[in-house]
mmCIF file of C-alpha atoms and ligand atoms in Angstrom:
data_model
loop_
_atom_site.group_PDB
_atom_site.id
_atom_site.type_symbol
_atom_site.label_atom_id
_atom_site.label_comp_id
_atom_site.label_asym_id
_atom_site.label_seq_id
_atom_site.Cartn_x
_atom_site.Cartn_y
_atom_site.Cartn_z
ATOM 1 C CA MET A 25 -15.717 20.932 -8.279
ATOM 2 C CA ASP A 26 -19.574 20.063 -8.605
ATOM 3 C CA ALA A 27 -21.336 21.423 -5.484
ATOM 4 C CA THR A 28 -23.426 18.424 -5.470
ATOM 5 C CA SER A 29 -21.071 15.879 -5.467
ATOM 6 C CA PRO A 30 -21.758 13.549 -2.249
ATOM 7 C CA ILE A 31 -19.165 12.521 0.506
ATOM 8 C CA LEU A 32 -19.515 8.876 0.274
ATOM 9 C CA LEU A 33 -19.513 6.825 3.933
ATOM 10 C CA PHE A 34 -18.924 3.425 3.358
ATOM 11 C CA ASP A 35 -19.424 0.446 5.936
ATOM 12 C CA SER A 36 -20.772 -2.948 6.035
ATOM 13 C CA GLY A 37 -23.641 -1.952 7.506
ATOM 14 C CA ILE A 38 -24.912 0.904 9.850
ATOM 15 C CA GLY A 39 -21.872 1.261 11.763
ATOM 16 C CA GLY A 40 -20.949 4.030 9.611
ATOM 17 C CA LEU A 41 -23.993 6.084 11.244
ATOM 18 C CA THR A 42 -21.947 6.685 14.063
ATOM 19 C CA VAL A 43 -19.672 8.662 11.620
ATOM 20 C CA LEU A 44 -22.499 10.357 10.068
ATOM 21 C CA ASP A 45 -23.914 11.428 13.454
ATOM 22 C CA GLU A 46 -20.528 13.511 14.221
ATOM 23 C CA MET A 47 -20.253 14.548 10.455
ATOM 24 C CA ARG A 48 -23.405 16.331 10.292
ATOM 25 C CA LYS A 49 -22.643 18.270 13.367
ATOM 26 C CA VAL A 50 -19.779 19.935 11.386
ATOM 27 C CA LEU A 51 -21.064 19.650 8.015
ATOM 28 C CA PRO A 52 -24.669 20.316 8.119
ATOM 29 C CA ASP A 53 -25.378 21.004 4.584
ATOM 30 C CA ALA A 54 -22.896 18.283 2.964
ATOM 31 C CA PRO A 55 -24.566 16.056 0.608
ATOM 32 C CA VAL A 56 -24.415 12.250 1.251
ATOM 33 C CA ILE A 57 -24.473 9.106 -0.072
ATOM 34 C CA TYR A 58 -24.306 6.466 3.053
ATOM 35 C CA ALA A 59 -22.982 3.154 1.327
ATOM 36 C CA ALA A 60 -23.810 -0.236 3.307
ATOM 37 C CA ASP A 61 -22.320 -3.546 1.921
ATOM 38 C CA MET A 62 -25.360 -5.402 3.762
ATOM 39 C CA ALA A 63 -24.578 -8.347 1.197
ATOM 40 C CA GLY A 64 -21.472 -8.810 2.657
ATOM 41 C CA LEU A 65 -22.100 -8.050 6.418
ATOM 42 C CA PRO A 66 -20.397 -9.180 8.712
ATOM 43 C CA TYR A 67 -16.823 -8.049 7.827
ATOM 44 C CA GLY A 68 -15.337 -9.183 11.474
ATOM 45 C CA THR A 69 -15.738 -13.273 10.704
ATOM 46 C CA LYS A 70 -14.037 -12.657 7.237
ATOM 47 C CA SER A 71 -10.810 -13.269 5.968
ATOM 48 C CA GLU A 72 -8.170 -10.364 4.944
ATOM 49 C CA ALA A 73 -8.443 -11.326 1.274
ATOM 50 C CA GLU A 74 -11.875 -11.278 1.372
ATOM 51 C CA VAL A 75 -12.752 -7.934 3.291
ATOM 52 C CA ALA A 76 -9.825 -6.643 0.907
ATOM 53 C CA ALA A 77 -11.929 -7.842 -2.397
ATOM 54 C CA ARG A 78 -15.045 -6.781 -1.663
ATOM 55 C CA VAL A 79 -13.830 -3.229 -0.181
ATOM 56 C CA ALA A 80 -11.682 -2.417 -3.316
ATOM 57 C CA GLY A 81 -13.963 -3.826 -5.967
ATOM 58 C CA LEU A 82 -17.100 -2.123 -4.296
ATOM 59 C CA LEU A 83 -15.417 1.346 -3.401
ATOM 60 C CA GLY A 84 -14.085 1.463 -7.383
ATOM 61 C CA ARG A 85 -17.592 0.734 -8.528
ATOM 62 C CA MET A 86 -19.081 3.496 -6.028
ATOM 63 C CA ALA A 87 -16.518 6.174 -7.021
ATOM 64 C CA GLU A 88 -17.397 5.193 -10.811
ATOM 65 C CA ARG A 89 -21.176 5.457 -10.328
ATOM 66 C CA TYR A 90 -21.589 8.467 -7.765
ATOM 67 C CA GLN A 91 -18.288 10.585 -8.270
ATOM 68 C CA PRO A 92 -17.928 11.377 -4.556
ATOM 69 C CA ARG A 93 -15.794 14.453 -3.557
ATOM 70 C CA LEU A 94 -14.484 12.035 -0.753
ATOM 71 C CA ILE A 95 -14.797 8.700 0.540
ATOM 72 C CA CYS A 96 -15.130 7.629 4.228
ATOM 73 C CA ILE A 97 -14.578 4.047 5.145
ATOM 74 C CA ALA A 98 -16.396 4.630 8.503
ATOM 75 C CA CYS A 99 -15.658 0.913 9.186
ATOM 76 C CA ASN A 100 -12.457 -0.018 11.484
ATOM 77 C CA THR A 101 -12.074 -3.734 10.047
ATOM 78 C CA ALA A 102 -12.225 -2.443 6.233
ATOM 79 C CA SER A 103 -9.644 0.751 6.828
ATOM 80 C CA THR A 104 -7.347 -1.397 9.026
ATOM 81 C CA ILE A 105 -7.184 -4.147 6.337
ATOM 82 C CA ALA A 106 -7.484 -2.228 2.924
ATOM 83 C CA LEU A 107 -7.068 1.443 3.520
ATOM 84 C CA GLY A 108 -3.763 1.703 1.980
ATOM 85 C CA MET A 109 -4.708 -0.285 -1.046
ATOM 86 C CA VAL A 110 -7.900 1.793 -1.868
ATOM 87 C CA ARG A 111 -5.816 4.908 -1.539
ATOM 88 C CA ASP A 112 -3.453 3.347 -4.198
ATOM 89 C CA VAL A 113 -6.061 2.584 -6.787
ATOM 90 C CA LEU A 114 -8.569 5.731 -6.286
ATOM 91 C CA GLU A 115 -8.198 9.103 -6.985
ATOM 92 C CA THR A 116 -10.441 10.596 -4.505
ATOM 93 C CA PRO A 117 -9.535 11.580 -1.186
ATOM 94 C CA ILE A 118 -10.037 8.771 1.274
ATOM 95 C CA VAL A 119 -10.575 8.983 5.150
ATOM 96 C CA GLY A 120 -10.084 5.891 7.104
ATOM 97 C CA THR A 121 -11.426 4.559 10.440
ATOM 98 C CA VAL A 122 -8.842 3.467 12.863
ATOM 99 C CA PRO A 123 -8.920 2.199 16.629
ATOM 100 C CA ALA A 124 -8.430 5.286 19.028
ATOM 101 C CA ILE A 125 -5.908 3.671 20.708
ATOM 102 C CA LYS A 126 -3.644 7.261 20.755
ATOM 103 C CA PRO A 127 -6.420 9.033 22.714
ATOM 104 C CA ALA A 128 -7.280 6.415 24.775
ATOM 105 C CA ALA A 129 -3.696 5.829 26.043
ATOM 106 C CA ALA A 130 -3.451 9.399 26.936
ATOM 107 C CA LEU A 131 -6.663 9.271 28.678
ATOM 108 C CA THR A 132 -6.367 5.940 31.318
ATOM 109 C CA LYS A 133 -5.130 6.765 34.789
ATOM 110 C CA SER A 134 -5.019 3.018 35.863
ATOM 111 C CA GLY A 135 -2.815 2.236 32.706
ATOM 112 C CA VAL A 136 -4.960 -0.563 31.744
ATOM 113 C CA PHE A 137 -7.450 -0.167 28.812
ATOM 114 C CA GLY A 138 -9.378 -2.416 26.790
ATOM 115 C CA LEU A 139 -9.968 -2.726 22.925
ATOM 116 C CA LEU A 140 -13.144 -4.142 21.850
ATOM 117 C CA GLY A 141 -13.394 -4.648 17.669
ATOM 118 C CA THR A 142 -14.116 -7.391 15.564
ATOM 119 C CA GLU A 143 -11.935 -10.317 15.633
ATOM 120 C CA THR A 144 -10.401 -9.225 12.212
ATOM 121 C CA THR A 145 -9.719 -5.970 13.455
ATOM 122 C CA MET A 146 -8.196 -7.508 16.536
ATOM 123 C CA ARG A 147 -5.465 -9.421 14.393
ATOM 124 C CA GLN A 148 -4.415 -6.586 12.282
ATOM 125 C CA LYS A 149 -0.783 -5.207 12.207
ATOM 126 C CA TYR A 150 -1.890 -1.925 11.936
ATOM 127 C CA VAL A 151 -3.322 -2.330 15.509
ATOM 128 C CA ASP A 152 0.064 -3.758 16.701
ATOM 129 C CA ASP A 153 1.588 -0.634 15.424
ATOM 130 C CA LEU A 154 -0.563 1.529 17.010
ATOM 131 C CA GLU A 155 -0.146 -0.570 20.276
ATOM 132 C CA HIS A 156 3.631 0.027 19.452
ATOM 133 C CA ALA A 157 3.151 3.928 18.967
ATOM 134 C CA PHE A 158 1.154 4.970 21.408
ATOM 135 C CA ALA A 159 0.500 2.614 24.299
ATOM 136 C CA VAL A 160 4.282 2.115 25.521
ATOM 137 C CA GLY A 161 4.276 1.417 29.135
ATOM 138 C CA LYS A 162 0.428 0.999 29.345
ATOM 139 C CA ARG A 163 -1.545 -2.555 29.414
ATOM 140 C CA LEU A 164 -3.697 -2.982 26.308
ATOM 141 C CA LEU A 165 -6.271 -5.832 26.840
ATOM 142 C CA ARG A 166 -7.875 -6.928 23.330
ATOM 143 C CA HIS A 167 -11.259 -8.687 22.914
ATOM 144 C CA GLY A 168 -12.963 -9.365 19.300
ATOM 145 C CA ALA A 169 -16.670 -8.884 19.780
ATOM 146 C CA ASN A 170 -18.447 -10.109 16.653
ATOM 147 C CA GLU A 171 -21.451 -10.689 18.518
ATOM 148 C CA LEU A 172 -22.319 -6.974 18.891
ATOM 149 C CA VAL A 173 -22.349 -6.106 15.355
ATOM 150 C CA PRO A 174 -25.785 -7.951 15.222
ATOM 151 C CA LEU A 175 -26.653 -6.494 18.143
ATOM 152 C CA ALA A 176 -26.263 -3.009 17.253
ATOM 153 C CA GLU A 177 -28.087 -3.879 13.838
ATOM 154 C CA ALA A 178 -31.277 -5.064 15.719
ATOM 155 C CA LYS A 179 -31.424 -2.180 17.993
ATOM 156 C CA LEU A 180 -31.310 0.050 14.997
ATOM 157 C CA ARG A 181 -34.046 -2.087 13.515
ATOM 158 C CA GLY A 182 -35.994 -1.154 16.298
ATOM 159 C CA GLU A 183 -35.554 -4.520 17.987
ATOM 160 C CA GLY A 184 -34.856 -4.934 21.543
ATOM 161 C CA VAL A 185 -31.703 -5.600 22.986
ATOM 162 C CA ARG A 186 -30.919 -7.206 26.144
ATOM 163 C CA VAL A 187 -27.850 -5.861 28.759
ATOM 164 C CA ASP A 188 -27.386 -9.359 29.570
ATOM 165 C CA ASP A 189 -26.287 -10.321 26.060
ATOM 166 C CA VAL A 190 -23.756 -7.220 25.856
ATOM 167 C CA ALA A 191 -22.471 -8.094 29.526
ATOM 168 C CA GLU A 192 -21.595 -11.542 28.153
ATOM 169 C CA VAL A 193 -19.284 -10.174 25.839
ATOM 170 C CA ALA A 194 -17.869 -7.474 28.097
ATOM 171 C CA LYS A 195 -16.475 -10.555 30.266
ATOM 172 C CA GLY A 196 -14.327 -11.402 27.350
ATOM 173 C CA LEU A 197 -12.249 -8.392 28.433
ATOM 174 C CA VAL A 198 -12.965 -7.983 32.202
ATOM 175 C CA LEU A 199 -12.031 -11.628 33.065
ATOM 176 C CA GLN A 200 -8.796 -11.212 31.233
ATOM 177 C CA ALA A 201 -5.621 -10.684 34.049
ATOM 178 C CA HIS A 202 -5.914 -7.349 35.101
ATOM 179 C CA GLY A 203 -9.064 -6.977 33.552
ATOM 180 C CA ARG A 204 -10.490 -5.479 36.524
ATOM 181 C CA GLU A 205 -8.117 -2.684 36.378
ATOM 182 C CA ILE A 206 -9.620 -1.332 32.925
ATOM 183 C CA ASP A 207 -10.749 1.917 33.391
ATOM 184 C CA THR A 208 -10.889 3.202 29.485
ATOM 185 C CA ILE A 209 -12.203 1.044 26.390
ATOM 186 C CA VAL A 210 -11.690 1.848 22.611
ATOM 187 C CA LEU A 211 -14.776 1.302 20.845
ATOM 188 C CA ALA A 212 -12.859 0.046 17.448
ATOM 189 C CA CYS A 213 -15.913 -0.610 15.544
ATOM 190 C CA THR A 214 -18.265 1.953 14.237
ATOM 191 C CA HIS A 215 -21.322 -0.436 15.469
ATOM 192 C CA PHE A 216 -20.348 -0.156 18.811
ATOM 193 C CA PRO A 217 -21.035 3.316 20.186
ATOM 194 C CA LEU A 218 -24.781 2.825 18.988
ATOM 195 C CA LEU A 219 -24.972 0.180 22.015
ATOM 196 C CA GLU A 220 -23.354 2.829 24.163
ATOM 197 C CA ASP A 221 -26.100 2.733 26.801
ATOM 198 C CA GLU A 222 -25.767 -1.145 26.714
ATOM 199 C CA LEU A 223 -21.979 -1.183 27.330
ATOM 200 C CA ARG A 224 -22.152 1.736 30.047
ATOM 201 C CA GLU A 225 -24.588 -0.750 32.091
ATOM 202 C CA ALA A 226 -22.479 -3.632 31.196
ATOM 203 C CA PHE A 227 -18.928 -2.301 32.337
ATOM 204 C CA GLY A 228 -20.118 0.256 34.795
ATOM 205 C CA GLU A 229 -19.863 3.795 35.264
ATOM 206 C CA ASP A 230 -16.203 4.094 36.167
ATOM 207 C CA VAL A 231 -15.066 2.993 32.672
ATOM 208 C CA ASP A 232 -14.775 5.548 29.682
ATOM 209 C CA PHE A 233 -15.412 4.851 26.015
ATOM 210 C CA VAL A 234 -13.646 6.568 23.358
ATOM 211 C CA HIS A 235 -14.224 6.168 19.772
ATOM 212 C CA GLY A 236 -12.974 8.027 16.700
ATOM 213 C CA ALA A 237 -15.919 9.370 15.061
ATOM 214 C CA GLN A 238 -15.408 12.936 16.113
ATOM 215 C CA GLY A 239 -11.877 13.098 14.816
ATOM 216 C CA ILE A 240 -12.995 11.803 11.612
ATOM 217 C CA ALA A 241 -15.557 14.033 11.068
ATOM 218 C CA ARG A 242 -13.311 17.117 11.850
ATOM 219 C CA ARG A 243 -10.615 15.550 9.167
ATOM 220 C CA ILE A 244 -13.389 15.246 6.593
ATOM 221 C CA ALA A 245 -14.446 18.856 7.496
ATOM 222 C CA HIS A 246 -10.915 19.977 6.960
ATOM 223 C CA LEU A 247 -10.375 17.997 3.912
ATOM 224 C CA THR A 248 -13.204 19.765 2.365
ATOM 225 C CA GLU A 249 -12.933 23.205 3.750
ATOM 226 C CA GLY A 250 -13.673 26.100 1.213
ATOM 227 C CA GLN A 251 -15.790 23.809 -0.834
ATOM 228 C CA ARG A 252 -19.506 24.300 -1.692
ATOM 229 C CA PHE A 253 -22.147 22.024 -0.866
ATOM 230 C CA GLU A 254 -25.937 21.753 -2.543
ATOM 231 C CA ARG A 255 -27.875 19.090 -1.427
ATOM 232 C CA GLY A 256 -29.669 18.565 -4.988
ATOM 233 C CA SER A 257 -31.994 15.582 -5.173
ATOM 234 C CA GLY A 258 -31.164 15.174 -1.480
ATOM 235 C CA ASP A 259 -29.138 12.307 0.652
ATOM 236 C CA ARG A 260 -29.413 8.612 0.318
ATOM 237 C CA ALA A 261 -28.520 5.170 1.604
ATOM 238 C CA VAL A 262 -27.600 2.224 -0.937
ATOM 239 C CA THR A 263 -27.257 -1.263 0.193
ATOM 240 C CA THR A 264 -25.759 -3.986 -1.797
ATOM 241 C CA GLY A 265 -27.900 -6.691 -0.197
ATOM 242 C CA GLU A 266 -31.984 -6.890 -0.533
ATOM 243 C CA LEU A 267 -33.780 -3.450 -0.376
ATOM 244 C CA ALA A 268 -36.603 -4.986 1.579
ATOM 245 C CA ASP A 269 -34.303 -5.960 4.481
ATOM 246 C CA PHE A 270 -32.679 -2.302 3.972
ATOM 247 C CA GLU A 271 -36.137 -0.784 4.475
ATOM 248 C CA ARG A 272 -36.521 -1.985 7.949
ATOM 249 C CA LEU A 273 -33.747 0.054 8.819
ATOM 250 C CA SER A 274 -35.683 3.342 7.300
ATOM 251 C CA GLN A 275 -36.445 4.767 10.860
ATOM 252 C CA ALA A 276 -32.882 5.010 11.399
ATOM 253 C CA PHE A 277 -32.408 6.359 8.374
ATOM 254 C CA ALA A 278 -35.133 8.976 8.542
ATOM 255 C CA ALA A 279 -34.011 10.144 11.814
ATOM 256 C CA ARG A 280 -30.981 11.388 10.179
ATOM 257 C CA GLY A 281 -32.700 13.148 6.778
ATOM 258 C CA ILE A 282 -32.231 10.141 4.979
ATOM 259 C CA ASP A 283 -35.541 8.735 3.088
ATOM 260 C CA ARG A 284 -34.402 7.636 -0.014
ATOM 261 C CA LEU A 285 -33.013 3.976 0.232
ATOM 262 C CA GLU A 286 -31.801 2.159 -2.870
ATOM 263 C CA LYS A 287 -30.122 -1.067 -4.086
ATOM 264 C CA PHE A 288 -26.706 -0.578 -5.277
HETATM 265 N N1 DGL B 320 -18.455 -1.507 11.456
HETATM 266 C C1 DGL B 320 -17.474 -2.506 11.430
HETATM 267 C C2 DGL B 320 -16.300 -1.677 11.697
HETATM 268 O O1 DGL B 320 -16.069 -0.770 12.416
HETATM 269 C C3 DGL B 320 -17.452 -3.988 11.333
HETATM 270 C C4 DGL B 320 -18.729 -4.702 11.510
HETATM 271 C C5 DGL B 320 -18.892 -5.935 10.767
HETATM 272 O O2 DGL B 320 -18.481 -6.964 11.220
HETATM 273 O O3 DGL B 320 -19.056 -5.909 9.427
HETATM 274 O O4 DGL B 320 -15.216 -2.503 12.149
#
C-alpha cells in the first residue's frame, strides 16, 4: 500500500465535510481527496436510476485516477441507492453512510422519533429495512427535506441562513400525527449536521439529533488500521462542476486544511 494513497470522501456537495470532520479526529494524518459532484447536486430530487448511474460512473473513474485506499460515500442518498452496486464493481473498500435509525431507536424515550433526509432517501427500501429491523414497537415519522440542502451549501459559502426557513421545514415533521411527541431526530443527510444550530432552534432544546458521522469515521479507522499514512503534496478537493463556483467554498475547505481545489 502506497502511504500517500488517499481516502476518497464522496458527496454530491459539501455534506461529506461532516464526515471529514469526524474522520480527522481519529485519523489526523490520513491523506484525503474530497470529491463533490457539484454538477449533479442535488441528488435528493433525482430518480434512483440517475443517482445510481452518476455515482457508479464517477466513482469508477475516480478510483482509476486517484487510486484511493478506501472510498467513503459520504452521502445517504447515494449510499442507500448505490452502495451494493458500487461494491460489486470496485475492488476498493467502500464505506457507506446510512440513516442512523438504530442508535436513534435506542435513544428515544417517548418512542416517537423523526427521520429527516432527502426525498429520494425517504423512499428507499434500505430505509424500510432499517425501520423494520430496529424500530419495532416505536413510531418513526419521516420527512423529505430537500430544502435544507441548499441552505447548508449557502451557509458554508458564508451566506446567512434564516432559522425561519429551517423552522418551515421542521413543520413537516412536527405537524404530522404524533409529531409533537418526537424527542429524537435522525439527520439522514450528511448536509444536515451543518445546520445543527438552526435545527436546534427550530425544534427546541428537548429534541436530540443523531447522525452517523462518528460511526463512519470509526469504521474508516478500523478498515485502515495498521496502514501507513503520508500526506505527500497535501489534501485536495475536486468538483465535477465549475471551479469558480467551488472556490466560493474555499474558506470551508481551508478551515479543514484543504487549500487545493481542482476540477475533476
Ligand atoms: N448529502 C446528501 C445526503 O447525504 C444529499 C444532498 C443532495 O440532495 O444532493 O443525502
